[in-house]
């Protein structure tokens, strides 16, 4: 199966509902009926409903940036996967490094959330990545493989078509330092190898693995030229219509 490239904009804690609607209105104008790449936007929770309304009938998909693993109940401040599905999301970003660093997320909570997302009929974008210290110690592959293995624990092959993995080296997020295409490819290939053993080789070929970390119009083409890089998870550059549209319409090398 051909893997359709997937470019997702993680807006983090940026944009009010009105700003978000203006942004996607312009993005839709810019992208027209572009279908070669799957474009995804992940606004803050408060903007999901109005943005979903705006995206109806179009080609851009909607993602949330997080969710809780229970469906409902006494969990003040949390949002569940069925609620996200109800509002029109297709994807949920799970285990972003900022959530692991500031909000206590662990491989175990990531796994619970991944399962909740899948059982609600949504698709998880599961984030993994090593710190600079871990890379310098030579532990990159070991750390990333642990995060993937624990994040996917207990899943079977029926999950394969729904899963997206995002490899985001922590030292490259928001720093302007991108992993070289070769550095990224090396980790992506090891993730795909691991996916073959968790699921099966065919399944592993179908799973899209995004790279994230200072992806910009100027470096997206060479990253996407790598055989195991199937898209990007984009922070900063996704907040600008022109930049994000250029990333979505990367040039094939
Ligand atoms: C991210 O937060 O997922 C990210 C990759 O951010 P940036 O593109 O700003 O490095």
PDB file of N, CA and C in Angstrom, residues 198-253:
ATOM      1  N   UNK A 198       6.180  -5.999  16.008  1.00  0.00           N
ATOM      2  CA  UNK A 198       4.978  -5.856  16.848  1.00  0.00           C
ATOM      3  C   UNK A 198       3.744  -6.351  16.077  1.00  0.00           C
ATOM      4  N   UNK A 199       3.634  -5.926  14.819  1.00  0.00           N
ATOM      5  CA  UNK A 199       2.480  -6.320  14.004  1.00  0.00           C
ATOM      6  C   UNK A 199       2.948  -7.376  13.006  1.00  0.00           C
ATOM      7  N   UNK A 200       3.201  -6.940  11.776  1.00  0.00           N
ATOM      8  CA  UNK A 200       3.781  -7.828  10.761  1.00  0.00           C
ATOM      9  C   UNK A 200       4.413  -6.936   9.708  1.00  0.00           C
ATOM     10  N   UNK A 201       5.263  -7.475   8.844  1.00  0.00           N
ATOM     11  CA  UNK A 201       5.982  -6.624   7.897  1.00  0.00           C
ATOM     12  C   UNK A 201       5.061  -5.816   6.980  1.00  0.00           C
ATOM     13  N   UNK A 202       3.945  -6.401   6.555  1.00  0.00           N
ATOM     14  CA  UNK A 202       3.021  -5.659   5.675  1.00  0.00           C
ATOM     15  C   UNK A 202       2.402  -4.491   6.441  1.00  0.00           C
ATOM     16  N   UNK A 203       1.973  -4.781   7.663  1.00  0.00           N
ATOM     17  CA  UNK A 203       1.375  -3.736   8.505  1.00  0.00           C
ATOM     18  C   UNK A 203       2.366  -2.599   8.716  1.00  0.00           C
ATOM     19  N   UNK A 204       3.614  -2.960   8.986  1.00  0.00           N
ATOM     20  CA  UNK A 204       4.643  -1.941   9.250  1.00  0.00           C
ATOM     21  C   UNK A 204       4.850  -1.046   8.034  1.00  0.00           C
ATOM     22  N   UNK A 205       4.667  -1.607   6.848  1.00  0.00           N
ATOM     23  CA  UNK A 205       4.817  -0.816   5.617  1.00  0.00           C
ATOM     24  C   UNK A 205       3.671   0.178   5.448  1.00  0.00           C
ATOM     25  N   UNK A 206       2.542  -0.112   6.081  1.00  0.00           N
ATOM     26  CA  UNK A 206       1.364   0.752   5.928  1.00  0.00           C
ATOM     27  C   UNK A 206       1.325   1.906   6.932  1.00  0.00           C
ATOM     28  N   UNK A 207       2.096   1.796   8.022  1.00  0.00           N
ATOM     29  CA  UNK A 207       2.009   2.808   9.085  1.00  0.00           C
ATOM     30  C   UNK A 207       2.843   4.035   8.729  1.00  0.00           C
ATOM     31  N   UNK A 208       2.202   5.196   8.849  1.00  0.00           N
ATOM     32  CA  UNK A 208       2.923   6.432   8.519  1.00  0.00           C
ATOM     33  C   UNK A 208       3.721   6.929   9.728  1.00  0.00           C
ATOM     34  N   UNK A 209       4.969   7.296   9.446  1.00  0.00           N
ATOM     35  CA  UNK A 209       5.851   7.809  10.499  1.00  0.00           C
ATOM     36  C   UNK A 209       6.242   9.242  10.124  1.00  0.00           C
ATOM     37  N   UNK A 210       5.769  10.187  10.934  1.00  0.00           N
ATOM     38  CA  UNK A 210       6.077  11.598  10.684  1.00  0.00           C
ATOM     39  C   UNK A 210       7.378  11.974  11.386  1.00  0.00           C
ATOM     40  N   UNK A 211       8.059  12.960  10.816  1.00  0.00           N
ATOM     41  CA  UNK A 211       9.173  13.583  11.530  1.00  0.00           C
ATOM     42  C   UNK A 211       8.681  14.919  12.080  1.00  0.00           C
ATOM     43  N   UNK A 212       9.126  15.278  13.265  1.00  0.00           N
ATOM     44  CA  UNK A 212       8.786  16.590  13.826  1.00  0.00           C
ATOM     45  C   UNK A 212       9.990  17.204  14.500  1.00  0.00           C
ATOM     46  N   UNK A 213      10.136  18.510  14.370  1.00  0.00           N
ATOM     47  CA  UNK A 213      11.251  19.226  14.992  1.00  0.00           C
ATOM     48  C   UNK A 213      11.777  20.249  14.013  1.00  0.00           C
ATOM     49  N   UNK A 214      11.233  21.501  14.152  1.00  0.00           N
ATOM     50  CA  UNK A 214      11.689  22.612  13.308  1.00  0.00           C
ATOM     51  C   UNK A 214      11.557  22.336  11.806  1.00  0.00           C
ATOM     52  N   UNK A 215      10.459  21.662  11.424  1.00  0.00           N
ATOM     53  CA  UNK A 215      10.201  21.482   9.990  1.00  0.00           C
ATOM     54  C   UNK A 215       9.713  22.818   9.423  1.00  0.00           C
ATOM     55  N   UNK A 216      10.278  23.187   8.285  1.00  0.00           N
ATOM     56  CA  UNK A 216       9.981  24.476   7.657  1.00  0.00           C
ATOM     57  C   UNK A 216       9.913  24.282   6.143  1.00  0.00           C
ATOM     58  N   UNK A 217       9.390  25.311   5.415  1.00  0.00           N
ATOM     59  CA  UNK A 217       9.384  25.194   3.955  1.00  0.00           C
ATOM     60  C   UNK A 217      10.773  24.890   3.404  1.00  0.00           C
ATOM     61  N   UNK A 218      11.815  25.404   4.053  1.00  0.00           N
ATOM     62  CA  UNK A 218      13.178  25.234   3.538  1.00  0.00           C
ATOM     63  C   UNK A 218      13.813  23.869   3.770  1.00  0.00           C
ATOM     64  N   UNK A 219      13.251  23.051   4.657  1.00  0.00           N
ATOM     65  CA  UNK A 219      13.889  21.742   4.874  1.00  0.00           C
ATOM     66  C   UNK A 219      12.951  20.561   4.647  1.00  0.00           C
ATOM     67  N   UNK A 220      11.676  20.847   4.369  1.00  0.00           N
ATOM     68  CA  UNK A 220      10.709  19.745   4.256  1.00  0.00           C
ATOM     69  C   UNK A 220      11.004  18.826   3.068  1.00  0.00           C
ATOM     70  N   UNK A 221      11.447  19.399   1.943  1.00  0.00           N
ATOM     71  CA  UNK A 221      11.620  18.576   0.740  1.00  0.00           C
ATOM     72  C   UNK A 221      12.675  17.491   0.942  1.00  0.00           C
ATOM     73  N   UNK A 222      13.798  17.880   1.555  1.00  0.00           N
ATOM     74  CA  UNK A 222      14.865  16.877   1.729  1.00  0.00           C
ATOM     75  C   UNK A 222      14.507  15.851   2.804  1.00  0.00           C
ATOM     76  N   UNK A 223      13.739  16.275   3.804  1.00  0.00           N
ATOM     77  CA  UNK A 223      13.288  15.287   4.803  1.00  0.00           C
ATOM     78  C   UNK A 223      12.352  14.279   4.144  1.00  0.00           C
ATOM     79  N   UNK A 224      11.411  14.799   3.334  1.00  0.00           N
ATOM     80  CA  UNK A 224      10.417  13.933   2.698  1.00  0.00           C
ATOM     81  C   UNK A 224      11.019  13.021   1.627  1.00  0.00           C
ATOM     82  N   UNK A 225      12.243  13.326   1.208  1.00  0.00           N
ATOM     83  CA  UNK A 225      12.898  12.471   0.205  1.00  0.00           C
ATOM     84  C   UNK A 225      13.396  11.164   0.825  1.00  0.00           C
ATOM     85  N   UNK A 226      13.410  11.086   2.154  1.00  0.00           N
ATOM     86  CA  UNK A 226      13.874   9.862   2.819  1.00  0.00           C
ATOM     87  C   UNK A 226      12.789   8.784   2.739  1.00  0.00           C
ATOM     88  N   UNK A 227      13.195   7.534   2.540  1.00  0.00           N
ATOM     89  CA  UNK A 227      12.195   6.488   2.280  1.00  0.00           C
ATOM     90  C   UNK A 227      11.224   6.214   3.430  1.00  0.00           C
ATOM     91  N   UNK A 228      11.657   6.445   4.675  1.00  0.00           N
ATOM     92  CA  UNK A 228      10.757   6.118   5.788  1.00  0.00           C
ATOM     93  C   UNK A 228      10.149   7.342   6.469  1.00  0.00           C
ATOM     94  N   UNK A 229      10.294   8.511   5.853  1.00  0.00           N
ATOM     95  CA  UNK A 229       9.650   9.718   6.397  1.00  0.00           C
ATOM     96  C   UNK A 229       8.383   9.969   5.586  1.00  0.00           C
ATOM     97  N   UNK A 230       7.246   9.869   6.272  1.00  0.00           N
ATOM     98  CA  UNK A 230       5.947   9.879   5.580  1.00  0.00           C
ATOM     99  C   UNK A 230       5.132  11.128   5.869  1.00  0.00           C
ATOM    100  N   UNK A 231       5.774  12.141   6.436  1.00  0.00           N
ATOM    101  CA  UNK A 231       5.026  13.345   6.748  1.00  0.00           C
ATOM    102  C   UNK A 231       5.730  14.106   7.844  1.00  0.00           C
ATOM    103  N   UNK A 232       5.080  15.176   8.301  1.00  0.00           N
ATOM    104  CA  UNK A 232       5.694  15.987   9.353  1.00  0.00           C
ATOM    105  C   UNK A 232       4.647  16.400  10.376  1.00  0.00           C
ATOM    106  N   UNK A 233       5.107  16.510  11.624  1.00  0.00           N
ATOM    107  CA  UNK A 233       4.313  17.151  12.668  1.00  0.00           C
ATOM    108  C   UNK A 233       5.000  18.494  12.883  1.00  0.00           C
ATOM    109  N   UNK A 234       4.237  19.558  12.638  1.00  0.00           N
ATOM    110  CA  UNK A 234       4.840  20.887  12.535  1.00  0.00           C
ATOM    111  C   UNK A 234       4.290  21.808  13.615  1.00  0.00           C
ATOM    112  N   UNK A 235       5.166  22.419  14.390  1.00  0.00           N
ATOM    113  CA  UNK A 235       4.733  23.389  15.394  1.00  0.00           C
ATOM    114  C   UNK A 235       4.753  24.784  14.803  1.00  0.00           C
ATOM    115  N   UNK A 236       5.819  25.519  15.085  1.00  0.00           N
ATOM    116  CA  UNK A 236       5.952  26.930  14.694  1.00  0.00           C
ATOM    117  C   UNK A 236       5.499  27.263  13.281  1.00  0.00           C
ATOM    118  N   UNK A 237       6.008  26.522  12.297  1.00  0.00           N
ATOM    119  CA  UNK A 237       5.720  26.857  10.905  1.00  0.00           C
ATOM    120  C   UNK A 237       4.278  26.539  10.495  1.00  0.00           C
ATOM    121  N   UNK A 238       3.517  25.889  11.389  1.00  0.00           N
ATOM    122  CA  UNK A 238       2.123  25.587  11.043  1.00  0.00           C
ATOM    123  C   UNK A 238       1.202  26.745  11.406  1.00  0.00           C
ATOM    124  N   UNK A 239       1.759  27.780  12.056  1.00  0.00           N
ATOM    125  CA  UNK A 239       0.943  28.920  12.491  1.00  0.00           C
ATOM    126  C   UNK A 239       0.862  29.997  11.417  1.00  0.00           C
ATOM    127  N   UNK A 240       1.501  29.751  10.305  1.00  0.00           N
ATOM    128  CA  UNK A 240       1.500  30.693   9.197  1.00  0.00           C
ATOM    129  C   UNK A 240       0.943  29.974   7.958  1.00  0.00           C
ATOM    130  N   UNK A 241      -0.103  30.547   7.360  1.00  0.00           N
ATOM    131  CA  UNK A 241      -0.800  29.871   6.263  1.00  0.00           C
ATOM    132  C   UNK A 241       0.154  29.513   5.124  1.00  0.00           C
ATOM    133  N   UNK A 242       0.944  30.494   4.702  1.00  0.00           N
ATOM    134  CA  UNK A 242       1.834  30.251   3.554  1.00  0.00           C
ATOM    135  C   UNK A 242       2.850  29.156   3.833  1.00  0.00           C
ATOM    136  N   UNK A 243       3.477  29.234   5.008  1.00  0.00           N
ATOM    137  CA  UNK A 243       4.490  28.223   5.356  1.00  0.00           C
ATOM    138  C   UNK A 243       3.866  26.842   5.432  1.00  0.00           C
ATOM    139  N   UNK A 244       2.725  26.751   6.112  1.00  0.00           N
ATOM    140  CA  UNK A 244       2.129  25.425   6.287  1.00  0.00           C
ATOM    141  C   UNK A 244       1.674  24.867   4.933  1.00  0.00           C
ATOM    142  N   UNK A 245       1.108  25.738   4.094  1.00  0.00           N
ATOM    143  CA  UNK A 245       0.658  25.283   2.773  1.00  0.00           C
ATOM    144  C   UNK A 245       1.847  24.790   1.947  1.00  0.00           C
ATOM    145  N   UNK A 246       2.987  25.464   2.071  1.00  0.00           N
ATOM    146  CA  UNK A 246       4.179  25.029   1.326  1.00  0.00           C
ATOM    147  C   UNK A 246       4.673  23.666   1.843  1.00  0.00           C
ATOM    148  N   UNK A 247       4.544  23.458   3.138  1.00  0.00           N
ATOM    149  CA  UNK A 247       4.940  22.165   3.720  1.00  0.00           C
ATOM    150  C   UNK A 247       3.994  21.070   3.213  1.00  0.00           C
ATOM    151  N   UNK A 248       2.691  21.364   3.215  1.00  0.00           N
ATOM    152  CA  UNK A 248       1.707  20.389   2.713  1.00  0.00           C
ATOM    153  C   UNK A 248       2.011  20.035   1.256  1.00  0.00           C
ATOM    154  N   UNK A 249       2.389  21.065   0.478  1.00  0.00           N
ATOM    155  CA  UNK A 249       2.691  20.841  -0.947  1.00  0.00           C
ATOM    156  C   UNK A 249       4.188  20.692  -1.185  1.00  0.00           C
ATOM    157  N   UNK A 250       4.838  19.894  -0.329  1.00  0.00           N
ATOM    158  CA  UNK A 250       6.300  19.731  -0.461  1.00  0.00           C
ATOM    159  C   UNK A 250       6.631  19.246  -1.875  1.00  0.00           C
ATOM    160  N   UNK A 251       7.854  19.521  -2.282  1.00  0.00           N
ATOM    161  CA  UNK A 251       8.267  19.076  -3.626  1.00  0.00           C
ATOM    162  C   UNK A 251       8.957  17.733  -3.532  1.00  0.00           C
ATOM    163  N   UNK A 252       8.473  16.815  -4.359  1.00  0.00           N
ATOM    164  CA  UNK A 252       9.060  15.463  -4.359  1.00  0.00           C
ATOM    165  C   UNK A 252      10.410  15.501  -5.055  1.00  0.00           C
ATOM    166  N   UNK A 253      11.408  14.894  -4.404  1.00  0.00           N
ATOM    167  CA  UNK A 253      12.752  14.891  -5.001  1.00  0.00           C
ATOM    168  C   UNK A 253      13.047  13.532  -5.600  1.00  0.00           C
TER     169      UNK A 253
END
